[in-house]
Amino acid sequence: MQHLLIPTNKGGKLVLVKDIIRVEASSSYSKIYFSNEQPLLVAKVLQWFEDQLPGELFCRIHRTHLVNRMYVSEVFNRSSLALSNGDIVQISRRKKRFCKFTIQLAVPIKPTRMVGDRNPYF
């Protein structure tokens, strides 16, 4: 999926999925933050975005936040994330273990390989 049609009060807006940094929920509305334009407020719940966006790219880190793992620049004490646009987002206690795993998948790993090792990642 490269594009997502987001319903707005003026019809719909077609956006590139890779340009979405995060989605923040507030009651029955969601605010979408983009890498290249102003945030957009839409009348959709966060679950709608979680269902529409690819799970291998987006991670729900809190009941109010869905983040694009490609924009995670730093993890602080496994309790919050710094995004490439400067935002800092809290990770819920229940999501910490899952988020640690999924965010590590998004970060390029440069393994060191010993002679005779079969799998350089373990």
PDB file of C-alpha atoms in Angstrom:
ATOM      1  CA  MET A   1       0.000   0.000   0.000  1.00  0.00           C
ATOM      2  CA  GLN A   2       1.525   3.282  -1.089  1.00  0.00           C
ATOM      3  CA  HIS A   3      -1.431   5.637  -0.713  1.00  0.00           C
ATOM      4  CA  LEU A   4      -4.232   6.093   1.787  1.00  0.00           C
ATOM      5  CA  LEU A   5      -7.484   7.911   1.097  1.00  0.00           C
ATOM      6  CA  ILE A   6      -8.349   9.826   4.256  1.00  0.00           C
ATOM      7  CA  PRO A   7     -11.961  11.004   4.522  1.00  0.00           C
ATOM      8  CA  THR A   8     -12.188  14.704   5.359  1.00  0.00           C
ATOM      9  CA  ASN A   9     -15.034  17.187   5.701  1.00  0.00           C
ATOM     10  CA  LYS A  10     -14.307  18.316   2.117  1.00  0.00           C
ATOM     11  CA  GLY A  11     -14.400  14.815   0.637  1.00  0.00           C
ATOM     12  CA  GLY A  12     -11.127  12.951   0.836  1.00  0.00           C
ATOM     13  CA  LYS A  13      -7.396  13.447   0.746  1.00  0.00           C
ATOM     14  CA  LEU A  14      -5.004  11.000  -0.894  1.00  0.00           C
ATOM     15  CA  VAL A  15      -1.703  10.813   0.992  1.00  0.00           C
ATOM     16  CA  LEU A  16       1.462   8.763   0.694  1.00  0.00           C
ATOM     17  CA  VAL A  17       1.677   6.283   3.559  1.00  0.00           C
ATOM     18  CA  LYS A  18       5.442   6.812   3.869  1.00  0.00           C
ATOM     19  CA  ASP A  19       4.848  10.534   4.598  1.00  0.00           C
ATOM     20  CA  ILE A  20       2.786   9.829   7.732  1.00  0.00           C
ATOM     21  CA  ILE A  21       4.978  10.235  10.829  1.00  0.00           C
ATOM     22  CA  ARG A  22       2.339   9.476  13.460  1.00  0.00           C
ATOM     23  CA  VAL A  23      -1.364   9.526  14.229  1.00  0.00           C
ATOM     24  CA  GLU A  24      -2.588  10.878  17.563  1.00  0.00           C
ATOM     25  CA  ALA A  25      -6.077  10.120  18.873  1.00  0.00           C
ATOM     26  CA  SER A  26      -8.307  12.502  20.764  1.00  0.00           C
ATOM     27  CA  SER A  27     -11.782  11.130  21.470  1.00  0.00           C
ATOM     28  CA  SER A  28     -13.405  10.323  18.113  1.00  0.00           C
ATOM     29  CA  TYR A  29     -10.912  12.456  16.175  1.00  0.00           C
ATOM     30  CA  SER A  30      -7.381  11.745  15.028  1.00  0.00           C
ATOM     31  CA  LYS A  31      -4.594  14.145  14.153  1.00  0.00           C
ATOM     32  CA  ILE A  32      -2.232  12.969  11.423  1.00  0.00           C
ATOM     33  CA  TYR A  33       1.304  14.351  11.387  1.00  0.00           C
ATOM     34  CA  PHE A  34       3.129  14.349   8.053  1.00  0.00           C
ATOM     35  CA  SER A  35       6.778  14.734   7.116  1.00  0.00           C
ATOM     36  CA  ASN A  36       6.080  17.310   4.418  1.00  0.00           C
ATOM     37  CA  GLU A  37       2.915  19.227   5.355  1.00  0.00           C
ATOM     38  CA  GLN A  38       0.750  20.551   8.174  1.00  0.00           C
ATOM     39  CA  PRO A  39      -1.084  18.141  10.519  1.00  0.00           C
ATOM     40  CA  LEU A  40      -4.585  17.096   9.499  1.00  0.00           C
ATOM     41  CA  LEU A  41      -7.480  16.582  11.941  1.00  0.00           C
ATOM     42  CA  VAL A  42     -10.056  14.006  10.817  1.00  0.00           C
ATOM     43  CA  ALA A  43     -13.186  12.459  12.330  1.00  0.00           C
ATOM     44  CA  LYS A  44     -11.824   8.909  12.504  1.00  0.00           C
ATOM     45  CA  VAL A  45     -10.822   6.853  15.528  1.00  0.00           C
ATOM     46  CA  LEU A  46      -7.277   5.545  15.872  1.00  0.00           C
ATOM     47  CA  GLN A  47      -8.433   1.953  15.323  1.00  0.00           C
ATOM     48  CA  TRP A  48      -9.488   2.906  11.777  1.00  0.00           C
ATOM     49  CA  PHE A  49      -5.931   4.005  10.985  1.00  0.00           C
ATOM     50  CA  GLU A  50      -4.483   0.915  12.643  1.00  0.00           C
ATOM     51  CA  ASP A  51      -6.660  -1.237  10.372  1.00  0.00           C
ATOM     52  CA  GLN A  52      -5.817   0.743   7.219  1.00  0.00           C
ATOM     53  CA  LEU A  53      -2.064   1.269   7.629  1.00  0.00           C
ATOM     54  CA  PRO A  54       0.468  -1.549   7.136  1.00  0.00           C
ATOM     55  CA  GLY A  55       1.363  -3.265  10.413  1.00  0.00           C
ATOM     56  CA  GLU A  56       4.948  -3.843   9.325  1.00  0.00           C
ATOM     57  CA  LEU A  57       5.443  -0.073   9.145  1.00  0.00           C
ATOM     58  CA  PHE A  58       3.205   1.299  11.917  1.00  0.00           C
ATOM     59  CA  CYS A  59       3.228   0.425  15.606  1.00  0.00           C
ATOM     60  CA  ARG A  60       0.619   1.324  18.214  1.00  0.00           C
ATOM     61  CA  ILE A  61       2.702   2.404  21.182  1.00  0.00           C
ATOM     62  CA  HIS A  62      -0.065   3.860  23.323  1.00  0.00           C
ATOM     63  CA  ARG A  63      -3.837   4.004  23.319  1.00  0.00           C
ATOM     64  CA  THR A  64      -3.506   7.456  21.766  1.00  0.00           C
ATOM     65  CA  HIS A  65      -0.533   7.008  19.408  1.00  0.00           C
ATOM     66  CA  LEU A  66       0.297   5.100  16.263  1.00  0.00           C
ATOM     67  CA  VAL A  67       3.812   5.778  14.936  1.00  0.00           C
ATOM     68  CA  ASN A  68       5.678   5.079  11.729  1.00  0.00           C
ATOM     69  CA  ARG A  69       8.752   3.085  12.765  1.00  0.00           C
ATOM     70  CA  MET A  70      10.817   4.616   9.966  1.00  0.00           C
ATOM     71  CA  TYR A  71      10.652   8.009  11.720  1.00  0.00           C
ATOM     72  CA  VAL A  72      11.819   6.764  15.145  1.00  0.00           C
ATOM     73  CA  SER A  73      15.195   8.334  15.808  1.00  0.00           C
ATOM     74  CA  GLU A  74      15.770   7.422  19.459  1.00  0.00           C
ATOM     75  CA  VAL A  75      14.282   5.400  22.323  1.00  0.00           C
ATOM     76  CA  PHE A  76      14.526   6.813  25.848  1.00  0.00           C
ATOM     77  CA  ASN A  77      14.555   4.239  28.656  1.00  0.00           C
ATOM     78  CA  ARG A  78      11.959   2.227  26.744  1.00  0.00           C
ATOM     79  CA  SER A  79       9.370   4.735  28.011  1.00  0.00           C
ATOM     80  CA  SER A  80       9.318   7.267  25.181  1.00  0.00           C
ATOM     81  CA  LEU A  81      10.369   7.708  21.570  1.00  0.00           C
ATOM     82  CA  ALA A  82      11.958  10.618  19.772  1.00  0.00           C
ATOM     83  CA  LEU A  83      10.759  11.032  16.218  1.00  0.00           C
ATOM     84  CA  SER A  84      12.710  12.591  13.378  1.00  0.00           C
ATOM     85  CA  ASN A  85      10.460  15.681  13.405  1.00  0.00           C
ATOM     86  CA  GLY A  86      11.422  16.391  17.047  1.00  0.00           C
ATOM     87  CA  ASP A  87       8.256  15.043  18.690  1.00  0.00           C
ATOM     88  CA  ILE A  88       8.607  12.893  21.799  1.00  0.00           C
ATOM     89  CA  VAL A  89       5.881  10.306  22.340  1.00  0.00           C
ATOM     90  CA  GLN A  90       5.238   8.175  25.443  1.00  0.00           C
ATOM     91  CA  ILE A  91       5.117   4.371  25.228  1.00  0.00           C
ATOM     92  CA  SER A  92       2.526   2.713  27.448  1.00  0.00           C
ATOM     93  CA  ARG A  93       3.734   0.198  30.043  1.00  0.00           C
ATOM     94  CA  ARG A  94       1.815  -2.619  28.384  1.00  0.00           C
ATOM     95  CA  LYS A  95       3.286  -1.890  24.954  1.00  0.00           C
ATOM     96  CA  LYS A  96       6.945  -1.573  26.014  1.00  0.00           C
ATOM     97  CA  ARG A  97       8.015  -5.133  25.259  1.00  0.00           C
ATOM     98  CA  PHE A  98       6.172  -5.261  21.936  1.00  0.00           C
ATOM     99  CA  CYS A  99       7.435  -1.828  20.901  1.00  0.00           C
ATOM    100  CA  LYS A 100      11.014  -2.697  21.763  1.00  0.00           C
ATOM    101  CA  PHE A 101      10.836  -5.679  19.427  1.00  0.00           C
ATOM    102  CA  THR A 102       9.082  -3.927  16.538  1.00  0.00           C
ATOM    103  CA  ILE A 103      11.197  -0.800  16.683  1.00  0.00           C
ATOM    104  CA  GLN A 104      14.388  -2.841  16.648  1.00  0.00           C
ATOM    105  CA  LEU A 105      13.150  -4.363  13.398  1.00  0.00           C
ATOM    106  CA  ALA A 106      12.958  -0.894  11.855  1.00  0.00           C
ATOM    107  CA  VAL A 107      16.428   0.191  12.927  1.00  0.00           C
ATOM    108  CA  PRO A 108      19.196  -0.950  10.593  1.00  0.00           C
ATOM    109  CA  ILE A 109      21.458  -3.363  12.440  1.00  0.00           C
ATOM    110  CA  LYS A 110      25.142  -3.662  11.635  1.00  0.00           C
ATOM    111  CA  PRO A 111      26.056  -7.056  13.074  1.00  0.00           C
ATOM    112  CA  THR A 112      29.578  -8.171  13.764  1.00  0.00           C
ATOM    113  CA  ARG A 113      30.278 -11.636  12.486  1.00  0.00           C
ATOM    114  CA  MET A 114      32.742 -14.002  14.061  1.00  0.00           C
ATOM    115  CA  VAL A 115      34.501 -16.641  11.991  1.00  0.00           C
ATOM    116  CA  GLY A 116      32.368 -19.780  12.038  1.00  0.00           C
ATOM    117  CA  ASP A 117      29.121 -18.038  13.047  1.00  0.00           C
ATOM    118  CA  ARG A 118      26.156 -19.191  11.036  1.00  0.00           C
ATOM    119  CA  ASN A 119      23.742 -16.442  12.005  1.00  0.00           C
ATOM    120  CA  PRO A 120      25.275 -12.984  12.444  1.00  0.00           C
ATOM    121  CA  TYR A 121      22.236 -11.648  14.338  1.00  0.00           C
ATOM    122  CA  PHE A 122      22.429 -13.916  17.407  1.00  0.00           C
TER     123      PHE A 122
END
